[in-house]
PDB file of C-alpha atoms in Angstrom:
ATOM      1  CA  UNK J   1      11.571   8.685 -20.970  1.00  0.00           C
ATOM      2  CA  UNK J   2       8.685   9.148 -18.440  1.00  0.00           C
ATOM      3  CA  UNK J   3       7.430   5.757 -17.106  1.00  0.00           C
ATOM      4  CA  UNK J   4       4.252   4.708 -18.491  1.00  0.00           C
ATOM      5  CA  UNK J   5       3.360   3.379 -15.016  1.00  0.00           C
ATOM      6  CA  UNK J   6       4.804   6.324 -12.896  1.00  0.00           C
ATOM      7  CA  UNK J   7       2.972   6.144  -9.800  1.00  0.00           C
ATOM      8  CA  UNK J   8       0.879   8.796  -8.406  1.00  0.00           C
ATOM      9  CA  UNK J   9      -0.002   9.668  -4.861  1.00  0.00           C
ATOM     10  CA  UNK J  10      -3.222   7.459  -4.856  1.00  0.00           C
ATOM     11  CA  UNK J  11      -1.295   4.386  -7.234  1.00  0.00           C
ATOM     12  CA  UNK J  12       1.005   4.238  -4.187  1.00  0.00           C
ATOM     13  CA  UNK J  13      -1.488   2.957  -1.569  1.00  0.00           C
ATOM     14  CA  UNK J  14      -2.276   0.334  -3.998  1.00  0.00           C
ATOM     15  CA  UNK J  15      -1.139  -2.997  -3.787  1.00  0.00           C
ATOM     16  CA  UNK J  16       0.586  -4.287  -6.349  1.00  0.00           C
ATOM     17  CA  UNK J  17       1.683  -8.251  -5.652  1.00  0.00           C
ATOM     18  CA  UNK J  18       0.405  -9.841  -2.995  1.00  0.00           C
ATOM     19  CA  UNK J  19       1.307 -13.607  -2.101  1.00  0.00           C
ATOM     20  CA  UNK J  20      -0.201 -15.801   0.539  1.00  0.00           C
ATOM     21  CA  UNK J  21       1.312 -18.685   2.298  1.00  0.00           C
ATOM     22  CA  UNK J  22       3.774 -19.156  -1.180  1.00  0.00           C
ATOM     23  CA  UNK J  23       4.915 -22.927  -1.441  1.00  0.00           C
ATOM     24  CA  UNK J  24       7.743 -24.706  -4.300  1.00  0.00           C
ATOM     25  CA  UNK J  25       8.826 -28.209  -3.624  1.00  0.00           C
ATOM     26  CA  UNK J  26      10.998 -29.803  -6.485  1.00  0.00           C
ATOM     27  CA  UNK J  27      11.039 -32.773  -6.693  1.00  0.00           C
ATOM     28  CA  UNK J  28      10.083 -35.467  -3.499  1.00  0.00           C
ATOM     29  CA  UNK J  29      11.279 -33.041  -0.801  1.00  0.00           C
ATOM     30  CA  UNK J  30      12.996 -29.977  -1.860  1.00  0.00           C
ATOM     31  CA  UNK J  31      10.898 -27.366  -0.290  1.00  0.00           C
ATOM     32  CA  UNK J  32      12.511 -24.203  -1.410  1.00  0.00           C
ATOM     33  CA  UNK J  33      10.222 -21.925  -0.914  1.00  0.00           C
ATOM     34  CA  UNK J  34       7.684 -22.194   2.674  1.00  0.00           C
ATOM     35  CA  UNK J  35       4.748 -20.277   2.893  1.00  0.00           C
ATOM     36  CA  UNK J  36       5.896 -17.036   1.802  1.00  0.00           C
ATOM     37  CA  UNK J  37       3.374 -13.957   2.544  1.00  0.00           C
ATOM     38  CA  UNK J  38       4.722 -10.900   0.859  1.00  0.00           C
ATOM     39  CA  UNK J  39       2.589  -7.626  -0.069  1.00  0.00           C
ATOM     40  CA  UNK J  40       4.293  -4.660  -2.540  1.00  0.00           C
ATOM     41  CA  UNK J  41       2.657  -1.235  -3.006  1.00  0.00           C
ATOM     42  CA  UNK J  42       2.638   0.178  -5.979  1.00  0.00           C
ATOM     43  CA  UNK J  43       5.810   2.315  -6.628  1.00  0.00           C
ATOM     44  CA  UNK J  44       7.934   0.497  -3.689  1.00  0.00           C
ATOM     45  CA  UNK J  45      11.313  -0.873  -4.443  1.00  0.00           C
ATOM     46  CA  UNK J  46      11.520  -3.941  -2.234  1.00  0.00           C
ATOM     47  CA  UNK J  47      15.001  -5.729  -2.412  1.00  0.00           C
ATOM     48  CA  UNK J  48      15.648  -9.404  -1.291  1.00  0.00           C
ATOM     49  CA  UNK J  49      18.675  -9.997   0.591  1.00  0.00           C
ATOM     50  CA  UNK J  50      19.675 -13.790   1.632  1.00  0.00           C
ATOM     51  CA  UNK J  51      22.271 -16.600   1.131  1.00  0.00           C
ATOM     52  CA  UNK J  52      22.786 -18.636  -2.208  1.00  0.00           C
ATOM     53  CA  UNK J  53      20.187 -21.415  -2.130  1.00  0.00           C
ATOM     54  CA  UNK J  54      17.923 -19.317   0.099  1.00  0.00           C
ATOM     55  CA  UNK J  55      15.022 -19.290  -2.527  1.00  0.00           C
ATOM     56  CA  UNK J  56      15.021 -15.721  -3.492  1.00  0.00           C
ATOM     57  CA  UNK J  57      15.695 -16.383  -7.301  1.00  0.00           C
ATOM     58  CA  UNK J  58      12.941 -19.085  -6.973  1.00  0.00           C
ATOM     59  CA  UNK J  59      10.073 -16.108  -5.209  1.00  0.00           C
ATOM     60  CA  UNK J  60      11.041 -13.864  -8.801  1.00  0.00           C
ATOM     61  CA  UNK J  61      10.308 -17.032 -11.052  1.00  0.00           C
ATOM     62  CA  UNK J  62       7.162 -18.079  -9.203  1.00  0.00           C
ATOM     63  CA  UNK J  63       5.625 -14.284  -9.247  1.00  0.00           C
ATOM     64  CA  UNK J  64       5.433 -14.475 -13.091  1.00  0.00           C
ATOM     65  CA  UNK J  65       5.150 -18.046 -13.470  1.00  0.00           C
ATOM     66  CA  UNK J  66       8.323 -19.347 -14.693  1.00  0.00           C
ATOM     67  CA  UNK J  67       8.202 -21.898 -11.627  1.00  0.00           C
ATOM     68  CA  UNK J  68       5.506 -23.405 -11.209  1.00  0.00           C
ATOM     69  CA  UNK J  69       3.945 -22.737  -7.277  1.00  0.00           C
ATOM     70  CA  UNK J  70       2.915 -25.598  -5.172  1.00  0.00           C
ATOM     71  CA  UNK J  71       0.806 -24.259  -3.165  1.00  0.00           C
ATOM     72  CA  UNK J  72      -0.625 -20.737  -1.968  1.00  0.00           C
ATOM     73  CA  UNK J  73      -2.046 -17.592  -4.406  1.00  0.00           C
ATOM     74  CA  UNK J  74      -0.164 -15.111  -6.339  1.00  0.00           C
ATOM     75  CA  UNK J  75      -1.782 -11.446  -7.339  1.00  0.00           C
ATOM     76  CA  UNK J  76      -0.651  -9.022  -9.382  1.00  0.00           C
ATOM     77  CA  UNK J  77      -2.295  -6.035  -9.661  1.00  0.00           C
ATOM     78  CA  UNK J  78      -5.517  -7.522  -9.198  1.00  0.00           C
ATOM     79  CA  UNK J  79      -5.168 -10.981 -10.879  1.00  0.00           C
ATOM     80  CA  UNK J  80      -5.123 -13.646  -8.315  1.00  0.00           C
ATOM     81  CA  UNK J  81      -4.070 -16.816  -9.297  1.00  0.00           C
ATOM     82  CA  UNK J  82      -4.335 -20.294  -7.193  1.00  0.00           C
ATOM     83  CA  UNK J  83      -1.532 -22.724  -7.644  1.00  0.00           C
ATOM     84  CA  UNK J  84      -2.284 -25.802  -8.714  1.00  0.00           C
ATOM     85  CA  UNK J  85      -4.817 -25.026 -11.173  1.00  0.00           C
ATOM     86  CA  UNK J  86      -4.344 -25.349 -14.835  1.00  0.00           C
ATOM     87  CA  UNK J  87      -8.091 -24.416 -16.161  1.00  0.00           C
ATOM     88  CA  UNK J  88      -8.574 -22.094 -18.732  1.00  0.00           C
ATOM     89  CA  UNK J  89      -9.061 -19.466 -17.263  1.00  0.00           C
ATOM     90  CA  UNK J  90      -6.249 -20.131 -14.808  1.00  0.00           C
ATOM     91  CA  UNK J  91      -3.830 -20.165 -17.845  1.00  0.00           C
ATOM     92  CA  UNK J  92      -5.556 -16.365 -19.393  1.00  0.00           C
ATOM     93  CA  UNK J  93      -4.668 -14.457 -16.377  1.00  0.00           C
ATOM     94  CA  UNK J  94      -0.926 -16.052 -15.960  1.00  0.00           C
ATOM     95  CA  UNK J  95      -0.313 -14.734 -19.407  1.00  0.00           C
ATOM     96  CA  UNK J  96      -2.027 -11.385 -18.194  1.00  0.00           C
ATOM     97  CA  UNK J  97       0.619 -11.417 -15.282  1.00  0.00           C
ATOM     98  CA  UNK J  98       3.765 -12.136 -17.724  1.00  0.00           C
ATOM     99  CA  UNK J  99       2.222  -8.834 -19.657  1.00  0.00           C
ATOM    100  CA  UNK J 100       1.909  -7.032 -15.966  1.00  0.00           C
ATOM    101  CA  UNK J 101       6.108  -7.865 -14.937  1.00  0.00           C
ATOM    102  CA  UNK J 102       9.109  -7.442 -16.628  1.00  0.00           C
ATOM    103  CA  UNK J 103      11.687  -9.343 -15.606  1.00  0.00           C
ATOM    104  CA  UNK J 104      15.927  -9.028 -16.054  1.00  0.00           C
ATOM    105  CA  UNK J 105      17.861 -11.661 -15.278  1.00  0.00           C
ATOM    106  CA  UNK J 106      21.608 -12.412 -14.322  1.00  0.00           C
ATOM    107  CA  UNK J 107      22.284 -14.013 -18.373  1.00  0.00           C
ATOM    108  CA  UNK J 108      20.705 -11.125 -19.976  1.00  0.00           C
ATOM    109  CA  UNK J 109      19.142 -13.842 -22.358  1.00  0.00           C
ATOM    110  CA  UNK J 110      19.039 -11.554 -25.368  1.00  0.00           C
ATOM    111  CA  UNK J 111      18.361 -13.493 -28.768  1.00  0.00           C
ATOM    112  CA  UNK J 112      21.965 -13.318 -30.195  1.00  0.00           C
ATOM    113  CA  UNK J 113      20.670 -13.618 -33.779  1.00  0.00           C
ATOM    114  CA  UNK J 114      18.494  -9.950 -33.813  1.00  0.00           C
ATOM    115  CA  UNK J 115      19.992  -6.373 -32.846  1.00  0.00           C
ATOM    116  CA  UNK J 116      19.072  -4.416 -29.892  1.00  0.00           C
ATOM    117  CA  UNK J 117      16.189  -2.578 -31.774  1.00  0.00           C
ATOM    118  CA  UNK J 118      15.335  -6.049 -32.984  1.00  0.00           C
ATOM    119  CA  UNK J 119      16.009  -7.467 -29.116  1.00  0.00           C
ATOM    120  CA  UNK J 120      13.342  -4.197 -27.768  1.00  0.00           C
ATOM    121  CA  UNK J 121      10.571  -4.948 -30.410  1.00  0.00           C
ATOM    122  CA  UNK J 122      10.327  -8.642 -30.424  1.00  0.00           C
ATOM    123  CA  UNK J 123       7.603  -8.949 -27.191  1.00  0.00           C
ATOM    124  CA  UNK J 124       5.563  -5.575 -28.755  1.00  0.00           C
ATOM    125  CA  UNK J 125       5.285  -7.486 -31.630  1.00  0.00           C
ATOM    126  CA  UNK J 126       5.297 -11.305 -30.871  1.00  0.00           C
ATOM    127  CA  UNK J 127       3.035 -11.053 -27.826  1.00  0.00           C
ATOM    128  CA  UNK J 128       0.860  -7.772 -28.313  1.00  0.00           C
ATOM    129  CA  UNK J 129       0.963  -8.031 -32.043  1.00  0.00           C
ATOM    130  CA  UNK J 130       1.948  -4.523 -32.812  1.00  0.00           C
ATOM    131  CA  UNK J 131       3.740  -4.063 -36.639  1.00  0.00           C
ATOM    132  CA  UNK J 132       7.042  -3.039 -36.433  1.00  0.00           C
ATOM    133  CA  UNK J 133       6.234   0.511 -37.294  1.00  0.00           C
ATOM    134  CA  UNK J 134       4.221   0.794 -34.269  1.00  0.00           C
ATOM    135  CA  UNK J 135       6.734  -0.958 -32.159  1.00  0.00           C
ATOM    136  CA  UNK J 136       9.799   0.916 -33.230  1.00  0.00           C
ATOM    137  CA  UNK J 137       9.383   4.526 -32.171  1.00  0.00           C
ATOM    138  CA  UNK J 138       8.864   3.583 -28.635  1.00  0.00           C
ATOM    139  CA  UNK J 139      11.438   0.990 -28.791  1.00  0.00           C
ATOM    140  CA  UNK J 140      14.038   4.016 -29.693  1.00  0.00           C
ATOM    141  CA  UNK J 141      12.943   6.037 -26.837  1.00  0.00           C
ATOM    142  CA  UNK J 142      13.458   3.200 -24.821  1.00  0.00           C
ATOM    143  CA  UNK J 143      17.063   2.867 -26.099  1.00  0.00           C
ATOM    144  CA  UNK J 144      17.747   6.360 -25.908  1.00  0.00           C
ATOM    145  CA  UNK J 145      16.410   6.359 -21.707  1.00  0.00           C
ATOM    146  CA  UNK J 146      18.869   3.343 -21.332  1.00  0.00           C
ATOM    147  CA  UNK J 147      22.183   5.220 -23.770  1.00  0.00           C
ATOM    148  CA  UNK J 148      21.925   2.770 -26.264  1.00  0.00           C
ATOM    149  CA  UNK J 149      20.029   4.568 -29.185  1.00  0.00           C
ATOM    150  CA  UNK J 150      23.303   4.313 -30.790  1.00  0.00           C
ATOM    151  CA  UNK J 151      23.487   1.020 -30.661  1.00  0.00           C
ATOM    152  CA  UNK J 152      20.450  -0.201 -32.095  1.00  0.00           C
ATOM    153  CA  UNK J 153      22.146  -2.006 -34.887  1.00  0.00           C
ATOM    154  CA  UNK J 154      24.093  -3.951 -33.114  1.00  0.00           C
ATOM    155  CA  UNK J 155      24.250  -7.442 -31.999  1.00  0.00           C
ATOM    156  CA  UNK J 156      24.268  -8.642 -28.720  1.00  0.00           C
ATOM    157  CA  UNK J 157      28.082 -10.450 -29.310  1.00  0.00           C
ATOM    158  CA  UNK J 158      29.228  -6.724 -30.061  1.00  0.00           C
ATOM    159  CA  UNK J 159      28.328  -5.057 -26.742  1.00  0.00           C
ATOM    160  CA  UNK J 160      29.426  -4.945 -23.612  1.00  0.00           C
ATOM    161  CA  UNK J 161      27.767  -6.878 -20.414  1.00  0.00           C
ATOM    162  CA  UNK J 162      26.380  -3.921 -19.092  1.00  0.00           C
ATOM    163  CA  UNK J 163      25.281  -2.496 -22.766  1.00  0.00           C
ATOM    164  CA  UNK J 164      23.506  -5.962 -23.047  1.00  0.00           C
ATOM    165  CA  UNK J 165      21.781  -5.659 -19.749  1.00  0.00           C
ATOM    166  CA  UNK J 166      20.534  -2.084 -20.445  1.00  0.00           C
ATOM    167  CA  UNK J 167      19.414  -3.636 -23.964  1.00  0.00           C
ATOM    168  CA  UNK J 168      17.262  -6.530 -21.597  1.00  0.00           C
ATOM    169  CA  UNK J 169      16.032  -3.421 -18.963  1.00  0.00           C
ATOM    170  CA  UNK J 170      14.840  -1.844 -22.106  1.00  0.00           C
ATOM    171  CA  UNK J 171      12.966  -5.264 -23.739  1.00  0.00           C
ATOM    172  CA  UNK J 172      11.192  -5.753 -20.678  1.00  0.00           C
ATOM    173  CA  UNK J 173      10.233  -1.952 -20.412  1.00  0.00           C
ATOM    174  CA  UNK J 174       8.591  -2.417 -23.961  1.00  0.00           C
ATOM    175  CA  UNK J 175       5.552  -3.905 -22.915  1.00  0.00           C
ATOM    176  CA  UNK J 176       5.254  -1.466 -20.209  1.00  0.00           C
ATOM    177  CA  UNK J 177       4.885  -3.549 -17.291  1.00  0.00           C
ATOM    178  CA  UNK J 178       3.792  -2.469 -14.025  1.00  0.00           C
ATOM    179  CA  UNK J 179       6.239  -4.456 -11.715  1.00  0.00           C
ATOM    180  CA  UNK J 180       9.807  -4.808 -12.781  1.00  0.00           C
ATOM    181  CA  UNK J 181      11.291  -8.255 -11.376  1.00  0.00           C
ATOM    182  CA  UNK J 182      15.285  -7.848 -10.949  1.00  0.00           C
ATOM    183  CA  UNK J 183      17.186 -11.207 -10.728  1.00  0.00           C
ATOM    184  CA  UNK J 184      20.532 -10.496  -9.556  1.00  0.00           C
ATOM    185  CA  UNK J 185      20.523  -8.159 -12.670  1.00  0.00           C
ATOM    186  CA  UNK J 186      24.506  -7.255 -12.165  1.00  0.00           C
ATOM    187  CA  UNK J 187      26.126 -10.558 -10.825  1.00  0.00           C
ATOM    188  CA  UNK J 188      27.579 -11.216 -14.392  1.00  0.00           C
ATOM    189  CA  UNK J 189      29.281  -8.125 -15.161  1.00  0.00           C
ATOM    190  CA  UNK J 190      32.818  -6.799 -14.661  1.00  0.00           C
ATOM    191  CA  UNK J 191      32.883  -4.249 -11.531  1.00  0.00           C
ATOM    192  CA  UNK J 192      33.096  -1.603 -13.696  1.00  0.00           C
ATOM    193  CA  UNK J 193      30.030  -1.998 -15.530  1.00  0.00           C
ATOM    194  CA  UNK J 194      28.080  -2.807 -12.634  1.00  0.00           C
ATOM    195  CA  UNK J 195      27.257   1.551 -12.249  1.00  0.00           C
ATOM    196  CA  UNK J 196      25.580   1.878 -15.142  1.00  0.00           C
ATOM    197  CA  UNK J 197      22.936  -0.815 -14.697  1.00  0.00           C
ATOM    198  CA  UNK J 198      22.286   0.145 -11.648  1.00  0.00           C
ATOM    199  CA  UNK J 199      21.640   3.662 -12.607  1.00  0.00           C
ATOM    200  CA  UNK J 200      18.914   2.300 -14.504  1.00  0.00           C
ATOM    201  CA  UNK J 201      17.410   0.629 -12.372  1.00  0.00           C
ATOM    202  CA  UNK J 202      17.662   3.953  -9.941  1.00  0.00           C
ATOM    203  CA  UNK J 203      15.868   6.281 -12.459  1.00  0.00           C
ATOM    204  CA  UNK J 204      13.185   4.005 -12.892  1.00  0.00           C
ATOM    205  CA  UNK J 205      12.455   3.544  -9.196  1.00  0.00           C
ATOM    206  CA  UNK J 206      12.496   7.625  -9.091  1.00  0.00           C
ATOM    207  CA  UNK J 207       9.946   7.522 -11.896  1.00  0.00           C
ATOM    208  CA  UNK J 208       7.820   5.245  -9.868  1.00  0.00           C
ATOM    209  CA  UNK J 209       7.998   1.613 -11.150  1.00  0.00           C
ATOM    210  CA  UNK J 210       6.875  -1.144  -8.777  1.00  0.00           C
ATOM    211  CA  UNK J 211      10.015  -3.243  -8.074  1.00  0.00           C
ATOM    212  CA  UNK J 212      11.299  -6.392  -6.287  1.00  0.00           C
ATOM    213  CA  UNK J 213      15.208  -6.768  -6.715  1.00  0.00           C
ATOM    214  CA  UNK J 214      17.022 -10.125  -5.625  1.00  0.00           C
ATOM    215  CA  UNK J 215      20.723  -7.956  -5.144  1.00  0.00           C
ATOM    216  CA  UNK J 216      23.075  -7.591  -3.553  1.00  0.00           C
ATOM    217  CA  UNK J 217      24.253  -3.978  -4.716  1.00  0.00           C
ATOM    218  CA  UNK J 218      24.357  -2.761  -1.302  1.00  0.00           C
ATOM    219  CA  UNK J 219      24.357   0.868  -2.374  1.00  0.00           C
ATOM    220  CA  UNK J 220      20.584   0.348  -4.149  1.00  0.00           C
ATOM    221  CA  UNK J 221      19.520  -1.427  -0.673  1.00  0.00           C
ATOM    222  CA  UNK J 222      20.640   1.217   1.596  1.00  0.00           C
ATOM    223  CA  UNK J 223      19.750   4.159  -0.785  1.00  0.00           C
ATOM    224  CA  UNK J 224      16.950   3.525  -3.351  1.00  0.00           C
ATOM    225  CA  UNK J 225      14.855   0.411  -1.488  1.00  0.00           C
ATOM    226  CA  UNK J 226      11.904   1.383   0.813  1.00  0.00           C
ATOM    227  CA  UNK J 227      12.168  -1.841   2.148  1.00  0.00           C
ATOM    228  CA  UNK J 228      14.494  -4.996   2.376  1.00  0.00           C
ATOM    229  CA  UNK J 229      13.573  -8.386   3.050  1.00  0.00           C
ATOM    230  CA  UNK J 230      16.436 -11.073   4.226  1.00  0.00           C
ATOM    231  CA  UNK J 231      15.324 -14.509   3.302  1.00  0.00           C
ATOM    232  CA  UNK J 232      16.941 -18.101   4.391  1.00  0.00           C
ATOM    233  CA  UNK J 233      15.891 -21.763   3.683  1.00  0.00           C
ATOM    234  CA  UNK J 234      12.805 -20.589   1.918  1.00  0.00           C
ATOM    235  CA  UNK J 235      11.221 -18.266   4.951  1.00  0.00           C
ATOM    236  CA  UNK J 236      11.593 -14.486   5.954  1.00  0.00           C
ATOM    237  CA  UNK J 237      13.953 -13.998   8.780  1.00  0.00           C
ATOM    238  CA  UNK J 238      13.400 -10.401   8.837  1.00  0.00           C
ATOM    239  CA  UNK J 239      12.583  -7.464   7.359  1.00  0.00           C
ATOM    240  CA  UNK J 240      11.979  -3.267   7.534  1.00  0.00           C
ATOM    241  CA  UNK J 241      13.500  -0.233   6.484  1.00  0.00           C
ATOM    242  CA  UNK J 242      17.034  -0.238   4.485  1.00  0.00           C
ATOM    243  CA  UNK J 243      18.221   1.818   8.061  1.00  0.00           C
ATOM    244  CA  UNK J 244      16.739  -0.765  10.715  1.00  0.00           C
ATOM    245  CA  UNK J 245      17.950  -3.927   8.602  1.00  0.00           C
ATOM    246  CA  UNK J 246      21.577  -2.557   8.196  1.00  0.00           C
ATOM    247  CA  UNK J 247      22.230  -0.757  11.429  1.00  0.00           C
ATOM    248  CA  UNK J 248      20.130  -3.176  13.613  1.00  0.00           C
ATOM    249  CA  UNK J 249      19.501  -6.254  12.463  1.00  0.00           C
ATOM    250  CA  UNK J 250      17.132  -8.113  14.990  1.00  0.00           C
ATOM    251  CA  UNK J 251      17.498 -11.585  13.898  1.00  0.00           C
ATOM    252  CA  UNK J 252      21.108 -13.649  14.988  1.00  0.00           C
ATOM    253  CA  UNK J 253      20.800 -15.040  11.278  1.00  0.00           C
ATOM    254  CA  UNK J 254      20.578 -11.532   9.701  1.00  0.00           C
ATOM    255  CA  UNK J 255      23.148 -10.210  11.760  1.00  0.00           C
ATOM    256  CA  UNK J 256      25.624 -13.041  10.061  1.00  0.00           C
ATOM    257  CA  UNK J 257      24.339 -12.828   6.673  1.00  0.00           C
ATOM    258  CA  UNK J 258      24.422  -8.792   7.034  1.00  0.00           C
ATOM    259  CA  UNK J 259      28.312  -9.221   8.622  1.00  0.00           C
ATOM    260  CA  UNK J 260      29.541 -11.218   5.456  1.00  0.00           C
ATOM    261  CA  UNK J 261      28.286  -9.352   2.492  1.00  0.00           C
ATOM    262  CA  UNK J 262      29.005  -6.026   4.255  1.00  0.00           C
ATOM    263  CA  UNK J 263      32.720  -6.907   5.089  1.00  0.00           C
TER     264      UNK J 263
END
């Protein structure tokens, strides 16, 4: 399956998300997330690194709107949108941005009722209001790039974790997004079933997707990212190349986040 979005030499100078001075308080005080800048070229695999709590999961739900920001702008792929606002017009171009990211999360959230075809073709159909017939030969294909063409009539009770997650990869690749948001993707599967995911997620950063990763699959940091970014209580710490952040980590808080998930 050749990504819809592969990025050419030109694509990749383009910026693809951009946020400025990101804020998310819950509640009175909880100010998870504090004036995050963050820019992602198009066809870079970024990957967030950073303690439980440290607002990681919070950045991927903000960038296509699933949280609410507090403050600050959010752009994707040319669509800027200023928290805070709810006009009209406001509202058009976060629904523009859900149809611009794909996101995965750590539940796979597949509907348990429909099959895996069923699971690929609902947003196709629901949200760009193609029939079925259109929706179903790239749905396949999909299927097929993931190994799960044979599994199309299945239910989501009847596979595996890591089946079910290649069955989500393959939902959100339906309405070819160009930014692929990764929430801890493998954190509810078995070891074993972790590879295949994450081979996934491999071929489609070789075929050029845009992609921010909350993971801590150390092998896709070191080897696939071009860049990781460590985050605690809400703010950057530090951030570079997979090969500066792992073999010389500037900041004292890296360095003991870095020493526990490595060990």
């Amino acid at each position: 399956m050749e990504n819809p979005k592969k990025a050419t030499s030109q694509e990749s100078r383009k910026t693809m998300v951009s946020i400025k001075n990101l804020h998310k308080v819950f509640g009175q005080n909880l100010h998870v997330l504090q004036g995050i800048d963050l820019e992602v070229k198009a066809g870079e695999v970024a990957v967030i690194l950073g303690p439980s709590g440290s607002g990681k999961s919070t950045l991927l739900r903000c960038i296509n709107f699933l949280e609410t920001p507090t403050a600050g702008t959010i752009t994707v792929d040319g669509l800027t949108v200023n928290a805070g606002k709810a006009t009209k017009e406001e509202e058009s171009k976060i629904l523009q941005i859900r149809k611009k990211t794909g996101m995965c999360f750590q539940s796979f959230n597949l509907f348990p009722h429909m099959t895996a075809l069923e699971n690929v073709i609902e947003g196709p159909v629901t949200v760009l209001g193609q029939s079925k017939s259109e929706a179903i030969p790239y749905a396949m294909e999909l299927l097929e790039w993931v190994g799960l063409s044979d599994k199309k009539d299945e239910h989501p009770s009847r596979l595996s974790g890591g089946q079910q997650q290649r069955v989500a990869i393959a939902r959100s690749l339906a309405m070819k997004p160009d930014v692929m948001l990764f929430d801890e993707p493998t954190s509810a599967l078995d070891p074993e079933l972790v590879g295949e995911v994450v081979d996934v997620m491999e071929r489609l950063a070789e075929e050029g997707m845009t992609i921010l990763a909350v993971t801590h699959e150390m092998h896709f940091a070191r080897d696939v990212a071009h860049r990781v970014l460590i985050m605690d209580g809400g703010k950057w710490i530090e951030q570079g190349p997979p090969e500066e952040i792992f073999t010389n980590p500037k900041e004292t808080r890296s360095k003991q986040f870095l020493a526990h998930i490595l060990n």
